[in-house]
CSV table of C-alpha atoms in Angstrom, one decimal:
chain,number,residue,atom,x,y,z
L,218,MET,CA,-13.9,28.7,5.4
L,219,PHE,CA,-10.8,27.0,6.8
L,220,LYS,CA,-12.7,24.4,8.7
L,221,PHE,CA,-11.7,20.9,7.8
L,222,ASP,CA,-15.0,19.2,8.3
L,223,ASP,CA,-15.7,17.3,5.1
L,224,VAL,CA,-16.0,14.0,6.9
L,225,PHE,CA,-19.3,15.1,8.6
L,226,ARG,CA,-21.0,15.6,5.2
L,227,PHE,CA,-20.8,11.8,4.7
L,228,SER,CA,-21.9,10.7,8.2
L,229,LYS,CA,-25.7,10.7,7.6
L,230,ASP,CA,-25.9,7.3,6.0
L,231,GLN,CA,-23.4,5.6,8.3
L,232,PRO,CA,-24.1,3.5,11.4
L,233,LYS,CA,-23.9,6.1,14.1
L,234,LEU,CA,-22.2,4.1,16.9
L,235,LEU,CA,-19.5,2.7,14.5
L,236,PHE,CA,-18.9,6.0,12.9
L,237,GLU,CA,-18.4,7.8,16.2
L,238,LYS,CA,-16.1,5.1,17.4
L,239,LYS,CA,-13.9,5.4,14.3
L,240,LEU,CA,-14.2,9.2,13.8
L,241,PRO,CA,-10.9,10.1,15.5
L,242,GLU,CA,-9.0,7.5,13.4
L,243,ILE,CA,-10.7,8.7,10.1
L,244,TYR,CA,-10.0,12.3,10.9
L,245,ALA,CA,-6.3,11.6,11.8
L,246,GLN,CA,-5.7,9.6,8.6
L,247,ALA,CA,-7.3,12.3,6.5
L,248,ILE,CA,-5.0,15.0,8.0
L,249,ASN,CA,-2.0,12.7,7.5
L,250,ASP,CA,-3.0,12.1,3.8
L,251,LEU,CA,-3.5,15.8,3.2
L,252,ALA,CA,-0.1,16.7,4.7
L,253,GLY,CA,1.7,13.9,2.9
L,254,ARG,CA,0.3,14.6,-0.5
L,255,SER,CA,0.8,18.4,-0.2
L,256,LYS,CA,4.5,18.3,0.5
L,257,ALA,CA,5.7,17.9,-3.1
L,258,GLY,CA,3.5,20.8,-4.3
L,259,ALA,CA,5.1,23.2,-1.8
L,260,ILE,CA,8.4,22.6,-3.7
L,261,ILE,CA,7.1,22.2,-7.3
L,262,VAL,CA,4.9,25.3,-7.6
L,263,PRO,CA,7.7,27.8,-6.5
L,264,ALA,CA,10.2,25.9,-8.7
L,265,CYS,CA,7.8,26.2,-11.7
L,266,LEU,CA,7.6,30.0,-11.1
L,267,VAL,CA,11.4,30.3,-10.9
L,268,ILE,CA,11.9,28.2,-14.1
L,269,ALA,CA,9.2,30.2,-16.0
L,270,GLY,CA,10.7,33.5,-14.9
L,271,PHE,CA,14.3,32.7,-15.9
L,272,VAL,CA,13.5,30.7,-19.1
L,273,THR,CA,11.4,33.6,-20.5
L,274,ASP,CA,13.5,36.5,-19.2
L,275,PHE,CA,10.5,37.8,-17.2
L,276,TYR,CA,12.9,38.3,-14.3
L,277,LEU,CA,14.7,40.9,-16.4
L,278,ILE,CA,11.6,42.6,-17.9
L,279,GLN,CA,9.6,42.8,-14.6
L,280,THR,CA,12.3,42.4,-12.0
L,281,ASN,CA,10.5,44.1,-9.0
L,282,LEU,CA,7.3,42.2,-9.7
L,283,PHE,CA,9.1,38.9,-10.1
L,284,ILE,CA,10.9,39.4,-6.8
L,285,ALA,CA,7.6,40.3,-5.1
L,286,LEU,CA,5.9,37.2,-6.5
L,287,LEU,CA,8.8,34.9,-5.5
L,288,THR,CA,8.7,36.4,-2.0
L,289,VAL,CA,5.0,35.7,-1.5
L,290,ILE,CA,5.2,32.2,-3.0
L,291,PHE,CA,8.2,31.2,-0.9
L,292,ILE,CA,6.6,32.6,2.3
L,293,GLY,CA,3.5,30.5,1.4
L,294,ALA,CA,5.6,27.4,0.6
L,295,GLY,CA,7.7,27.8,3.8
L,296,GLY,CA,4.5,28.1,5.9
L,297,ARG,CA,3.0,25.1,4.2
L,298,LEU,CA,6.1,22.9,4.7
L,299,LEU,CA,6.4,24.0,8.4
L,300,THR,CA,2.7,23.2,9.0
L,301,ILE,CA,3.1,19.8,7.3
L,302,SER,CA,6.0,19.1,9.7
L,303,PHE,CA,3.9,20.1,12.7
L,304,LEU,CA,0.9,18.0,11.6
L,305,LYS,CA,3.2,15.0,11.0
L,306,SER,CA,5.2,15.2,14.2
L,307,ASN,CA,2.4,16.3,16.5
L,308,PRO,CA,-0.8,14.8,15.0
L,309,GLY,CA,-3.1,15.6,17.9
L,310,LYS,CA,-1.8,19.0,18.9
L,311,ASN,CA,-3.2,22.4,17.8
L,312,VAL,CA,-4.8,20.6,14.8
L,313,GLN,CA,-7.3,23.3,13.8
L,314,ARG,CA,-4.7,26.1,14.1
L,315,ASN,CA,-2.2,24.2,12.0
L,316,LEU,CA,-4.8,23.4,9.4
L,317,SER,CA,-5.8,27.1,9.2
L,318,VAL,CA,-2.1,28.1,8.7
L,319,PHE,CA,-1.8,25.3,6.1
L,320,ALA,CA,-4.8,26.7,4.2
L,321,VAL,CA,-3.6,30.4,4.3
L,322,SER,CA,-0.1,29.3,3.2
L,323,SER,CA,-1.5,27.3,0.3
L,324,LEU,CA,-3.7,30.2,-0.8
L,325,LEU,CA,-0.7,32.6,-0.7
L,326,MET,CA,1.0,30.3,-3.1
L,327,ALA,CA,-2.1,30.2,-5.3
L,328,ILE,CA,-2.5,33.9,-5.3
L,329,SER,CA,1.1,34.5,-6.2
L,330,TRP,CA,0.9,31.9,-9.0
L,331,GLY,CA,-2.3,33.4,-10.3
L,332,ALA,CA,-0.8,36.9,-10.3
L,333,GLY,CA,2.4,35.7,-12.0
L,334,VAL,CA,0.5,33.9,-14.8
L,335,ALA,CA,-1.7,37.0,-15.3
L,336,SER,CA,1.5,39.1,-15.6
L,337,PHE,CA,2.9,36.6,-18.1
L,338,PHE,CA,-0.3,36.8,-20.2
L,339,GLY,CA,-0.3,40.6,-20.1
L,340,GLN,CA,3.4,40.8,-20.9
L,341,TYR,CA,3.8,38.2,-23.7
L,342,GLY,CA,0.4,37.4,-25.2
L,343,PRO,CA,0.2,34.2,-27.3
L,344,SER,CA,3.8,33.2,-27.5
L,345,PHE,CA,6.3,30.7,-26.1
L,346,PRO,CA,6.3,32.1,-22.5
L,347,PHE,CA,2.5,32.2,-22.6
L,348,TYR,CA,2.1,28.6,-23.6
L,349,LEU,CA,4.9,27.4,-21.2
L,350,ILE,CA,3.2,28.8,-18.2
L,351,LEU,CA,-0.2,27.8,-19.4
L,352,VAL,CA,1.0,24.2,-19.5
L,353,MET,CA,2.5,24.5,-16.1
L,354,SER,CA,-0.8,25.9,-14.7
L,355,ALA,CA,-2.8,23.0,-16.2
L,356,GLY,CA,-0.4,20.5,-14.5
L,357,ILE,CA,-0.6,22.3,-11.1
L,358,CYS,CA,-4.4,22.4,-11.3
L,359,ALA,CA,-4.5,18.6,-11.9
L,360,GLY,CA,-2.1,18.0,-9.0
L,361,THR,CA,-4.1,20.2,-6.7
L,362,VAL,CA,-7.3,18.3,-7.3
L,363,THR,CA,-5.5,15.1,-6.2
L,364,ASN,CA,-3.4,16.6,-3.4
L,365,PHE,CA,-6.3,18.4,-1.7
L,366,SER,CA,-9.0,15.8,-2.4
L,367,ALA,CA,-9.8,15.5,1.3
L,368,TRP,CA,-10.6,19.3,1.6
L,369,ARG,CA,-13.1,20.4,-1.0
L,370,ASN,CA,-13.5,24.0,-0.1
L,371,LEU,CA,-9.8,24.7,0.0
L,372,THR,CA,-9.4,23.1,-3.4
L,373,TYR,CA,-12.2,25.3,-4.9
L,374,ILE,CA,-10.6,28.5,-3.6
L,375,TYR,CA,-7.1,27.4,-4.5
L,376,LEU,CA,-8.1,26.7,-8.1
L,377,LEU,CA,-10.1,30.0,-8.4
L,378,CYS,CA,-7.1,32.0,-7.0
L,379,MET,CA,-4.8,30.4,-9.5
L,380,ASN,CA,-6.9,30.7,-12.6
L,381,VAL,CA,-9.4,33.6,-12.4
L,382,PRO,CA,-6.7,36.4,-12.6
L,383,PRO,CA,-5.0,35.1,-15.8
L,384,ILE,CA,-8.4,34.3,-17.4
L,385,CYS,CA,-9.6,37.8,-16.8
L,386,VAL,CA,-6.3,39.3,-18.2
L,387,GLY,CA,-6.5,37.0,-21.2
L,388,LEU,CA,-10.1,37.9,-22.0
L,389,TYR,CA,-9.4,41.6,-21.4
L,390,SER,CA,-7.0,41.6,-24.4
L,391,TRP,CA,-10.0,41.2,-26.8
L,392,SER,CA,-7.9,39.4,-29.4
L,393,VAL,CA,-9.6,36.5,-31.1
L,394,GLU,CA,-6.7,34.1,-30.3
L,395,MET,CA,-6.5,35.0,-26.6
L,396,ILE,CA,-10.3,34.8,-26.2
L,397,SER,CA,-10.4,31.4,-27.8
L,398,ILE,CA,-7.5,30.1,-25.6
L,399,MET,CA,-9.0,31.6,-22.4
L,400,SER,CA,-12.4,30.1,-23.2
L,401,ALA,CA,-10.8,26.7,-23.5
L,402,PHE,CA,-8.9,27.2,-20.3
L,403,SER,CA,-12.0,28.4,-18.5
L,404,ALA,CA,-13.7,25.2,-19.6
L,405,PHE,CA,-10.7,23.2,-18.2
L,406,MET,CA,-11.0,25.1,-14.9
L,407,ILE,CA,-14.7,24.3,-14.6
L,408,TYR,CA,-13.8,20.6,-15.4
L,409,MET,CA,-11.3,20.7,-12.5
L,410,LEU,CA,-13.8,22.1,-10.2
L,411,ILE,CA,-16.3,19.3,-11.1
L,412,GLN,CA,-13.5,16.8,-10.6
L,413,THR,CA,-12.8,18.2,-7.2
L,414,LEU,CA,-16.3,17.4,-6.1
L,415,TYR,CA,-16.1,13.8,-7.4
L,416,ARG,CA,-12.6,13.2,-6.0
L,417,ASN,CA,-13.7,14.5,-2.6
L,418,ILE,CA,-16.7,12.1,-2.6
L,419,GLU,CA,-14.6,9.1,-3.7
L,420,TYR,CA,-12.0,9.9,-1.1
L,421,TRP,CA,-14.3,10.1,1.9
L,422,ASN,CA,-16.6,7.3,0.9
L,423,GLY,CA,-13.5,5.0,0.5
L,424,MET,CA,-12.0,6.2,3.7
L,425,ILE,CA,-15.2,5.8,5.8
L,426,LYS,CA,-16.2,2.5,4.4
L,427,GLY,CA,-12.7,1.1,5.0
L,428,HIS,CA,-12.7,2.2,8.7
L,429,LEU,CA,-16.3,1.0,9.3
L,430,PHE,CA,-15.5,-2.4,7.8
L,431,GLU,CA,-12.6,-2.6,10.2
L,432,ALA,CA,-14.9,-1.6,13.1
L,433,GLN,CA,-17.4,-4.2,12.1
L,434,SER,CA,-14.6,-6.8,12.0
L,435,GLU,CA,-13.5,-5.8,15.5
L,436,LEU,CA,-17.0,-6.1,16.8
L,437,LEU,CA,-17.4,-9.5,15.2
L,438,THR,CA,-14.1,-10.7,16.7
L,439,GLU,CA,-15.1,-9.4,20.2
L,440,SER,CA,-18.5,-11.1,19.9
L,441,ASN,CA,-16.9,-14.4,18.9
L,442,GLU,CA,-14.4,-14.2,21.8
L,443,LEU,CA,-17.3,-13.5,24.2
L,444,LEU,CA,-19.3,-16.4,22.9
L,445,GLU,CA,-16.3,-18.7,23.2
L,446,LEU,CA,-15.8,-17.5,26.8
L,447,ARG,CA,-19.4,-18.2,27.7
L,448,MET,CA,-19.3,-21.6,26.1
L,449,GLU,CA,-16.2,-22.5,28.1
L,450,GLU,CA,-18.0,-21.3,31.3
L,451,GLN,CA,-21.0,-23.5,30.6
L,452,LYS,CA,-18.7,-26.5,30.0
L,453,ALA,CA,-17.1,-25.8,33.3
L,454,PHE,CA,-20.5,-26.2,35.1
């Protein structure tokens, strides 16, 4: 589940020798992109939970729950930032372990956010706090699809952890307004899951084609240099 191997799903139609030659560079760049894009989210998501909790007085109504949610989300954010630092500073060292920690830390953030939004829905129903955190969730979903575009399975699980708990709580209320809103939000989540697939395909196709074009240029340059060298040798004779 936490294996970062999306690149191999796109290797079938590529020139084998060129692909294998460029694979380490492709993999390293993808990890660097994943780490770079995910840094802001590790700060923004906890900040959104803090803002929502204080603006709506949720921290006063459900103090213990709010503290527990903040504890989990900050642990996840701290682990994610620390892992990003390791991936950036030591790109070839303990990569799979760091990626696993990155995935677990990110999912802790998603679970905490999902539980927090579900608590907001159960506490407030259709009101200002409800709509505030709903808008925040939509923004975070959109950012997640972009930030994790290199890692399809992680994006799927992250989106589901964020959105399934609040959708279930909203539908459980059995009010016409909540069911209508949650139906629309469910459609939005499905759309984000579909976008995840397309963004992942676009990301890897663009990445692989760029590196293979570079490899072909290098081979052409080497061939030209070799040809010039042989021509000079023939002239010498």
